């Protein structure tokens, strides 16, 4: 490890179960952790096959990366804090998702480990659209060209200015 | 705080239900068993590469060739971009455009979740008809004992496969919300429990689309529609008093009180 490169760990969550996940790709050698969220699963019913499907996802990514991967059951912020501590990490890398749980867990971790730098990678997008949304039809009109042809639409129409 | 439980990461599939089942005791519903489709990027890529999209234009038929990639997309095992690139490379014509448009619904719902946050778990808009919904899922629905062969099959497929064809999801949602008068959140919770692809964005927002709290009108079907798109699967031998057997106009008046 160079002085410039802080020790890192990666948090792998249920929306990023692939070796191609942006946070994992940014830190191929860093220890990574997936946690089955005990407090969440205690109140939200989930049938077993789904949890097995996720386990298979973590198993597969573990087999395809150079860094070590771990899987635990517990409260996610606590497990992440302990994992970062055990690896003397100064940074934790993760790929953002838009669920309310993600924000809650990141807050919990910040509270538990204010010294840990949390680096959030942006998830992959299909389109480059960033405006407000209301109905699919209006959205589709804006992104149709980009999605069908695989190239970004020009930012603004060039013609028709008054 | 309970002691952390660490799991080995090299469990073969035949030991997985037992070992994972013990480690997660009390944290899941149903029996510990393997999912109908194997998880992981390797399995997802194999499914993607095996899929040619032949005949996707008939995707609304239960027998139509849909990709069944949703559970891999949901967990990030596959990315929307690589699936779109595969479709652009191997598919042709109307089916190709239709598939890319469906993928775009998934992106749209993710972005709506980003915009609205936890609000997607409540009505985003008022329903477009005078709705009085109850909160709880009726036992006969959960137990696949409604007496309607189609409705019972939708629940059975959901629980058994962890996946339902889009049209079955639509029919079931319309049945539950409009015919049974159940709040969409009860259906959302049942789907979240069993779907391998169950997530917040696609699941909650699709239910809201059917319920008309995120669309301009409620979605509903009639018996002809079920018969046609299921290839007569249930209707041909059905003896039940069919609540769906009427014209769209009649059902509209019956269910929503008006013809918009
Ligand atoms: C009430 C209800 C609940 C739903 N809940 C979920 C859910 O929890 N998770 C989920 O991924 N999808 C959900 N859907 C959307 C859709 O039914 C599934 O994505 C689709 O059936 C998955 O099958 P497939 O992969 O073969 O789709 P394909 O037809 O092969 O489409 C390819 C991909 O496009 C996306 N897609 C296709 N149709 C839709 C759609 N109508 N809305 C959003 N994305 C779509 C999916 O990512 C899908 O994998 C729901 C639909 C309804 C009506």
Coordinates of C-alpha atoms and ligand atoms in Angstrom, one line a residue:
Chain A
X1 CA 0.0 0.0 0.0
X2 CA 1.3 3.4 -0.9
X3 CA 1.0 6.3 1.5
X4 CA -1.3 8.0 -1.0
X5 CA -3.6 5.1 -1.2
X6 CA -5.7 4.7 1.9
X7 CA -6.7 1.2 3.0
X8 CA -10.2 0.4 1.6
X9 CA -13.0 -1.9 2.0
X10 CA -16.0 -2.4 -0.2
X11 CA -19.7 -2.8 0.8
X12 CA -21.6 -5.1 -1.6
X13 CA -25.4 -4.8 -1.3
X14 CA -28.3 -6.5 -2.9
X15 CA -28.4 -4.2 -6.0
X16 CA -24.7 -4.7 -6.8
X17 CA -24.1 -8.5 -6.8
X18 CA -21.6 -8.6 -9.7
X19 CA -17.9 -8.4 -10.1
X20 CA -18.7 -5.5 -12.5
X21 CA -20.2 -3.4 -9.8
X22 CA -18.6 0.1 -9.9
X23 CA -17.4 0.1 -6.3
X24 CA -15.9 -3.4 -6.7
X25 CA -14.3 -2.5 -10.0
X26 CA -12.7 0.6 -8.4
X27 CA -11.1 -1.6 -5.6
X28 CA -10.4 -5.0 -7.1
X29 CA -8.0 -6.0 -4.3
X30 CA -9.9 -4.6 -1.3
X31 CA -11.8 -6.8 1.1
X32 CA -15.5 -6.8 0.4
X33 CA -18.4 -7.5 2.6
X34 CA -22.0 -8.5 2.0
X35 CA -24.5 -8.5 4.9
X36 CA -27.8 -10.3 5.2
X37 CA -29.7 -7.5 7.1
X38 CA -31.1 -9.2 10.2
X39 CA -33.2 -6.3 11.6
X40 CA -34.7 -5.8 8.1
X41 CA -35.5 -9.5 7.5
X42 CA -37.0 -9.8 10.9
X43 CA -39.8 -7.4 10.0
X44 CA -40.0 -7.7 6.2
X45 CA -41.1 -11.2 5.0
X46 CA -38.9 -12.6 2.3
X47 CA -39.2 -16.2 1.0
X48 CA -36.0 -18.3 1.2
X49 CA -35.3 -18.8 -2.6
X50 CA -34.7 -15.1 -2.9
X51 CA -32.0 -15.1 -0.2
X52 CA -30.4 -18.2 -1.8
X53 CA -30.4 -16.3 -5.1
X54 CA -28.5 -13.5 -3.5
X55 CA -26.1 -15.9 -1.8
X56 CA -25.3 -17.4 -5.2
X57 CA -24.7 -13.9 -6.4
X58 CA -22.1 -13.2 -3.7
X59 CA -20.5 -16.6 -4.2
X60 CA -20.1 -15.9 -7.9
X61 CA -18.5 -12.5 -7.5
X62 CA -16.2 -13.8 -4.7
X63 CA -14.9 -16.4 -7.2
X64 CA -14.2 -13.7 -9.8
X65 CA -12.2 -11.2 -7.8
X66 CA -8.7 -11.0 -6.5
X67 CA -9.6 -9.4 -3.1
X68 CA -11.2 -11.4 -0.3
X69 CA -15.0 -11.4 0.1
X70 CA -17.0 -12.1 3.2
X71 CA -20.6 -12.7 3.9
X72 CA -22.3 -12.1 7.3
X73 CA -25.7 -11.9 9.0
X74 CA -26.3 -8.9 11.2
X75 CA -27.2 -5.2 11.3
X76 CA -25.6 -3.7 8.3
X77 CA -24.1 -0.5 9.7
X78 CA -22.6 -2.4 12.7
X79 CA -21.1 -5.1 10.5
X80 CA -19.6 -2.6 8.1
X81 CA -18.1 -0.6 10.9
X82 CA -16.6 -3.7 12.5
X83 CA -15.3 -4.9 9.1
X84 CA -13.7 -1.6 8.3
X85 CA -12.2 -1.6 11.8
X86 CA -10.8 -5.1 11.4
X87 CA -9.1 -4.2 8.1
X88 CA -7.9 -0.8 9.5
X89 CA -9.7 0.8 6.6
X90 CA -9.8 4.6 6.1
X91 CA -12.3 4.4 3.2
X92 CA -15.4 2.4 2.4
X93 CA -16.5 2.2 -1.2
X94 CA -20.0 1.4 -2.3
X95 CA -22.3 1.9 -5.3
X96 CA -25.3 4.0 -4.7
X97 CA -28.8 2.7 -4.9
X98 CA -31.9 4.8 -4.6
X99 CA -33.7 2.9 -1.9
X100 CA -34.5 4.6 1.5
X101 CA -32.6 1.8 3.2
X102 CA -29.4 2.8 1.5
X103 CA -29.6 6.3 2.9
X104 CA -30.4 5.0 6.3
X105 CA -27.5 2.5 6.4
X106 CA -25.0 5.2 5.2
X107 CA -26.2 7.5 7.9
X108 CA -25.9 4.8 10.5
X109 CA -22.4 4.1 9.4
X110 CA -21.4 7.7 9.4
X111 CA -22.7 8.0 13.0
X112 CA -20.8 4.8 14.1
X113 CA -17.5 5.7 12.3
X114 CA -17.2 9.5 11.6
X115 CA -13.6 9.0 10.7
X116 CA -14.3 6.6 7.9
X117 CA -14.5 8.2 4.5
X118 CA -17.4 6.8 2.5
X119 CA -16.9 6.9 -1.2
X120 CA -20.1 6.5 -3.2
X121 CA -19.9 5.3 -6.8
X122 CA -22.7 6.1 -9.2
X123 CA -24.7 3.1 -10.6
X124 CA -24.8 2.4 -14.3
X125 CA -27.5 4.1 -16.2
X126 CA -29.3 3.2 -19.4
X127 CA -29.9 6.8 -20.4
X128 CA -28.3 10.1 -19.7
X129 CA -31.6 11.9 -19.0
X130 CA -31.6 13.9 -15.8
X131 CA -34.7 16.1 -15.8
X132 CA -37.9 15.7 -13.7
X133 CA -40.2 12.7 -14.5
X134 CA -43.9 12.2 -14.5
X135 CA -45.2 9.8 -17.1
X136 CA -43.3 7.1 -19.0
X137 CA -44.5 8.4 -22.4
X138 CA -42.8 11.8 -21.9
X139 CA -39.6 10.1 -20.7
X140 CA -39.6 7.7 -23.6
X141 CA -39.9 10.6 -26.1
X142 CA -36.8 12.1 -24.6
X143 CA -34.7 8.9 -24.5
X144 CA -36.0 6.9 -27.4
X145 CA -33.2 7.7 -29.8
X146 CA -30.5 7.0 -27.2
X147 CA -32.0 3.7 -26.1
X148 CA -32.8 2.4 -29.6
X149 CA -29.5 3.4 -31.2
X150 CA -27.2 3.3 -28.2
X151 CA -25.9 6.8 -28.6
X152 CA -26.7 9.8 -26.4
X153 CA -29.3 12.3 -27.8
X154 CA -28.0 15.7 -28.7
X155 CA -28.5 18.0 -25.7
X156 CA -30.8 20.5 -27.2
X157 CA -32.5 20.9 -30.6
X158 CA -30.3 23.2 -32.6
X159 CA -33.0 24.5 -34.8
X160 CA -36.2 26.4 -34.0
X161 CA -34.6 29.2 -31.9
X162 CA -36.4 32.4 -32.1
Chain B
X1 CA -26.3 -6.9 19.6
X2 CA -26.2 -10.5 18.6
X3 CA -22.8 -12.1 17.6
X4 CA -22.1 -11.8 13.9
X5 CA -22.7 -14.9 11.9
X6 CA -20.2 -15.5 9.1
X7 CA -21.1 -17.8 6.2
X8 CA -18.7 -19.8 4.1
X9 CA -18.6 -18.6 0.5
X10 CA -18.0 -21.9 -1.2
X11 CA -21.2 -23.7 -0.3
X12 CA -22.2 -26.0 -3.2
X13 CA -25.9 -25.7 -4.2
X14 CA -26.8 -29.1 -2.7
X15 CA -25.8 -27.9 0.8
X16 CA -27.0 -24.3 0.3
X17 CA -30.6 -24.7 1.6
X18 CA -29.6 -26.5 4.8
X19 CA -26.6 -24.4 5.7
X20 CA -28.0 -21.0 4.7
X21 CA -31.4 -22.0 6.1
X22 CA -29.7 -22.6 9.5
X23 CA -27.7 -19.4 9.4
X24 CA -30.8 -17.4 8.5
X25 CA -33.2 -19.2 10.8
X26 CA -36.2 -17.0 11.7
X27 CA -35.3 -14.5 8.9
X28 CA -37.3 -16.0 6.0
X29 CA -40.6 -17.4 5.0
X30 CA -41.4 -20.8 3.5
X31 CA -39.1 -23.8 3.1
X32 CA -35.4 -23.5 2.5
X33 CA -35.0 -24.5 -1.2
X34 CA -33.0 -23.3 -4.2
X35 CA -34.5 -20.6 -6.4
X36 CA -36.1 -21.7 -9.7
X37 CA -33.2 -19.9 -11.6
X38 CA -29.6 -19.9 -10.2
X39 CA -28.3 -16.5 -9.0
X40 CA -25.0 -14.8 -10.0
X41 CA -23.5 -13.0 -12.8
X42 CA -22.2 -16.2 -14.5
X43 CA -25.7 -17.6 -14.6
X44 CA -27.1 -14.3 -15.7
X45 CA -24.6 -14.0 -18.6
X46 CA -25.4 -17.5 -19.7
X47 CA -29.1 -16.7 -19.7
X48 CA -28.5 -13.5 -21.6
X49 CA -26.3 -15.1 -24.2
X50 CA -28.8 -17.9 -24.7
X51 CA -31.6 -15.5 -25.3
X52 CA -32.2 -14.4 -28.9
X53 CA -35.4 -12.5 -28.5
X54 CA -37.0 -14.5 -31.3
X55 CA -40.7 -13.6 -31.4
X56 CA -40.5 -11.0 -28.6
X57 CA -43.1 -8.9 -30.4
X58 CA -45.7 -11.5 -29.0
X59 CA -44.5 -10.9 -25.5
X60 CA -48.0 -10.2 -24.2
X61 CA -48.9 -13.9 -24.6
X62 CA -48.1 -16.1 -21.7
X63 CA -46.4 -18.5 -24.1
X64 CA -44.5 -15.6 -25.7
X65 CA -40.7 -15.5 -25.6
X66 CA -39.8 -13.1 -22.8
X67 CA -36.3 -12.9 -21.5
X68 CA -36.8 -13.7 -17.8
X69 CA -33.8 -11.6 -17.0
X70 CA -35.5 -9.4 -14.5
X71 CA -34.0 -11.1 -11.4
X72 CA -30.5 -10.7 -12.7
X73 CA -31.2 -7.0 -13.5
X74 CA -32.8 -6.4 -10.2
X75 CA -29.7 -7.5 -8.3
X76 CA -27.1 -5.9 -10.5
X77 CA -25.9 -9.3 -11.7
X78 CA -26.6 -7.9 -15.2
X79 CA -26.6 -4.2 -16.2
X80 CA -29.3 -2.5 -18.2
X81 CA -26.6 -1.3 -20.6
X82 CA -25.2 -4.7 -21.5
X83 CA -28.7 -6.2 -21.9
X84 CA -29.6 -3.3 -24.2
X85 CA -26.4 -3.8 -26.2
X86 CA -27.1 -7.5 -26.6
X87 CA -30.6 -6.8 -27.8
X88 CA -29.3 -4.2 -30.3
X89 CA -26.8 -6.8 -31.6
X90 CA -29.0 -9.9 -31.9
X91 CA -32.6 -8.7 -32.2
X92 CA -34.4 -7.3 -35.3
X93 CA -37.4 -5.2 -36.1
X94 CA -40.4 -4.5 -33.9
X95 CA -39.4 -7.1 -31.2
X96 CA -36.1 -5.3 -30.8
X97 CA -37.6 -1.9 -30.3
X98 CA -40.3 -3.3 -28.0
X99 CA -37.7 -5.0 -25.9
X100 CA -35.6 -1.9 -25.5
X101 CA -38.8 0.1 -24.6
X102 CA -39.6 -2.4 -21.9
X103 CA -36.0 -2.1 -20.5
X104 CA -36.5 1.6 -20.4
X105 CA -39.5 1.1 -18.1
X106 CA -37.0 -0.3 -15.6
X107 CA -34.8 2.7 -15.9
X108 CA -37.8 5.0 -15.7
X109 CA -39.0 3.4 -12.4
X110 CA -35.5 3.6 -10.9
X111 CA -35.3 7.3 -11.7
X112 CA -38.8 7.9 -10.3
X113 CA -37.6 6.2 -7.1
X114 CA -34.5 8.5 -7.1
X115 CA -36.8 11.5 -7.5
X116 CA -39.5 10.5 -5.0
X117 CA -37.7 8.4 -2.5
X118 CA -39.9 6.7 0.2
X119 CA -42.9 8.5 -1.2
X120 CA -43.3 5.7 -3.8
X121 CA -44.5 3.5 -1.0
X122 CA -47.6 5.7 -0.6
X123 CA -50.1 6.9 -3.2
X124 CA -48.2 9.3 -5.5
X125 CA -51.5 10.6 -6.7
X126 CA -55.2 10.2 -5.8
X127 CA -56.8 7.2 -7.4
X128 CA -58.8 8.1 -10.5
X129 CA -62.0 6.6 -9.2
X130 CA -63.8 6.6 -5.9
X131 CA -61.8 3.8 -4.3
X132 CA -62.3 2.4 -0.9
X133 CA -59.6 -0.2 -0.3
X134 CA -59.0 -2.5 2.6
X135 CA -55.5 -3.0 3.9
X136 CA -55.3 -6.8 4.3
X137 CA -54.7 -9.5 1.8
X138 CA -57.6 -11.9 1.9
X139 CA -56.7 -15.4 3.1
X140 CA -58.3 -17.1 0.1
X141 CA -56.0 -15.0 -2.2
X142 CA -52.9 -15.8 -0.2
X143 CA -53.8 -19.5 0.0
X144 CA -54.7 -19.7 -3.8
X145 CA -58.2 -20.7 -2.8
X146 CA -60.3 -18.1 -4.5
X147 CA -62.1 -20.7 -6.6
X148 CA -61.0 -18.9 -9.8
X149 CA -58.6 -21.2 -11.5
X150 CA -56.7 -18.3 -13.1
X151 CA -56.3 -16.2 -10.0
X152 CA -55.3 -19.3 -8.0
X153 CA -52.7 -20.2 -10.7
X154 CA -51.2 -16.7 -10.5
X155 CA -50.5 -17.0 -6.8
X156 CA -49.3 -20.6 -7.2
X157 CA -46.8 -19.5 -10.0
X158 CA -45.6 -16.6 -7.9
X159 CA -44.8 -18.7 -4.9
X160 CA -43.4 -21.7 -6.8
X161 CA -41.3 -19.9 -9.4
X162 CA -40.6 -16.5 -7.8
X163 CA -41.4 -15.1 -11.2
X164 CA -44.6 -14.2 -13.1
X165 CA -45.2 -13.2 -16.6
X166 CA -45.9 -9.4 -16.9
X167 CA -49.5 -10.1 -18.0
X168 CA -50.1 -12.4 -15.0
X169 CA -48.8 -9.7 -12.7
X170 CA -51.1 -7.1 -14.4
X171 CA -54.2 -9.4 -14.1
X172 CA -53.5 -10.4 -10.5
X173 CA -52.9 -6.7 -9.5
X174 CA -56.2 -5.6 -11.2
X175 CA -58.1 -8.5 -9.7
X176 CA -56.8 -7.7 -6.2
X177 CA -57.2 -4.0 -6.3
X178 CA -60.3 -3.5 -8.4
X179 CA -62.3 -6.6 -7.9
X180 CA -61.4 -7.4 -4.3
X181 CA -60.9 -3.8 -3.2
X182 CA -57.6 -4.4 -1.6
X183 CA -55.0 -1.6 -1.2
X184 CA -52.1 -2.1 -3.7
X185 CA -49.6 -2.2 -0.8
X186 CA -50.9 -5.6 0.3
X187 CA -50.2 -6.9 -3.2
X188 CA -46.8 -5.2 -3.3
X189 CA -45.9 -6.9 -0.1
X190 CA -46.9 -10.4 -1.4
X191 CA -44.8 -9.8 -4.5
X192 CA -41.9 -8.5 -2.6
X193 CA -42.0 -11.6 -0.4
X194 CA -41.9 -14.1 -3.4
X195 CA -40.5 -12.4 -6.5
X196 CA -36.8 -13.0 -7.2
X197 CA -36.9 -9.7 -9.0
X198 CA -39.0 -8.0 -6.4
X199 CA -37.7 -4.5 -5.7
X200 CA -39.1 -1.1 -4.5
X201 CA -39.2 0.8 -7.8
X202 CA -40.6 -1.6 -10.4
X203 CA -42.9 -3.3 -7.9
X204 CA -44.4 -0.4 -6.0
X205 CA -44.7 1.8 -9.2
X206 CA -46.2 -1.0 -11.3
X207 CA -48.9 -1.6 -8.6
X208 CA -49.5 2.1 -8.5
X209 CA -49.9 2.1 -12.3
X210 CA -52.6 -0.5 -12.1
X211 CA -54.3 1.2 -9.1
X212 CA -54.3 4.5 -10.9
X213 CA -52.3 6.4 -8.3
X214 CA -49.4 6.7 -10.8
X215 CA -51.3 6.8 -14.1
X216 CA -54.3 8.5 -15.6
X217 CA -56.7 5.6 -15.4
X218 CA -56.9 2.2 -13.7
X219 CA -55.7 -0.9 -15.6
X220 CA -58.2 -3.7 -15.8
X221 CA -58.9 -6.7 -18.1
X222 CA -61.9 -8.9 -19.0
X223 CA -62.3 -12.6 -19.6
X224 CA -61.7 -12.3 -23.3
X225 CA -58.3 -10.8 -22.7
X226 CA -57.3 -13.5 -20.2
X227 CA -58.5 -16.2 -22.5
X228 CA -56.7 -14.8 -25.5
X229 CA -53.3 -14.0 -24.0
X230 CA -53.2 -17.3 -22.0
X231 CA -54.1 -19.3 -25.0
X232 CA -57.3 -20.5 -23.3
X233 CA -55.3 -22.0 -20.5
X234 CA -57.9 -21.6 -17.8
X235 CA -61.0 -20.4 -19.5
X236 CA -61.7 -23.5 -21.6
X237 CA -62.4 -25.8 -18.7
X238 CA -63.5 -23.2 -16.2
X239 CA -66.8 -23.7 -14.3
X240 CA -66.4 -20.8 -11.9
X241 CA -68.8 -17.8 -11.9
X242 CA -66.4 -15.6 -13.8
X243 CA -66.2 -12.0 -12.5
X244 CA -64.3 -10.9 -15.6
X245 CA -66.9 -12.0 -18.1
X246 CA -68.3 -8.8 -19.5
X247 CA -67.5 -6.0 -21.9
X248 CA -65.0 -3.4 -21.0
X249 CA -67.7 -0.8 -20.8
X250 CA -69.8 -2.9 -18.4
X251 CA -66.9 -3.7 -16.2
X252 CA -65.9 0.0 -16.1
X253 CA -69.3 0.9 -14.8
X254 CA -69.3 -2.0 -12.3
X255 CA -65.8 -1.4 -11.0
X256 CA -65.4 2.3 -11.2
X257 CA -68.9 3.6 -11.3
X258 CA -68.3 5.7 -14.4
X259 CA -67.2 5.4 -18.0
X260 CA -64.4 8.0 -18.3
Ligands
LIG1 C1 -47.9 -5.5 -10.4 C2 -46.5 -5.6 -11.0 C3 -45.4 -5.7 -10.2 C4 -44.1 -5.8 -10.8 N1 -43.0 -5.9 -10.0 C5 -41.8 -6.0 -10.6 C6 -40.7 -6.1 -9.7 O1 -40.7 -6.2 -8.5 N2 -39.4 -6.2 -10.3 C7 -39.3 -6.1 -11.7 O2 -38.2 -6.2 -12.2 N3 -40.4 -6.0 -12.5 C8 -41.6 -5.9 -12.0 N4 -42.7 -5.8 -12.8 C9 -42.5 -5.5 -14.2 C10 -42.5 -6.7 -15.2 O3 -43.6 -7.5 -15.0 C11 -41.2 -7.6 -15.1 O4 -40.1 -6.8 -15.1 C12 -41.1 -8.6 -16.2 O5 -42.3 -9.4 -16.3 C13 -39.9 -9.5 -16.0 O6 -39.9 -10.5 -17.0 P1 -38.8 -10.5 -18.1 O7 -37.4 -10.3 -17.5 O8 -39.0 -11.8 -18.9 O9 -39.2 -9.3 -19.0 P2 -38.9 -8.9 -20.5 O10 -40.2 -8.7 -21.2 O11 -37.9 -9.9 -21.1 O12 -38.2 -7.5 -20.4 C14 -36.8 -7.3 -20.2 C15 -36.6 -6.4 -19.0 O13 -37.2 -5.2 -19.1 C16 -37.7 -4.7 -17.8 N5 -39.2 -4.7 -17.9 C17 -40.0 -5.4 -18.8 N6 -41.3 -5.1 -18.6 C18 -41.3 -4.2 -17.6 C19 -42.3 -3.4 -16.9 N7 -43.6 -3.6 -17.3 N8 -42.0 -2.6 -15.9 C20 -40.7 -2.4 -15.6 N9 -39.7 -3.1 -16.2 C21 -40.0 -3.9 -17.2 C22 -37.3 -5.8 -16.8 O14 -36.1 -5.4 -16.3 C23 -37.1 -7.0 -17.7 O15 -36.3 -8.0 -17.1 C24 -44.0 -5.7 -12.2 C25 -45.1 -5.6 -13.0 C26 -46.4 -5.5 -12.4 C27 -47.6 -5.4 -13.3

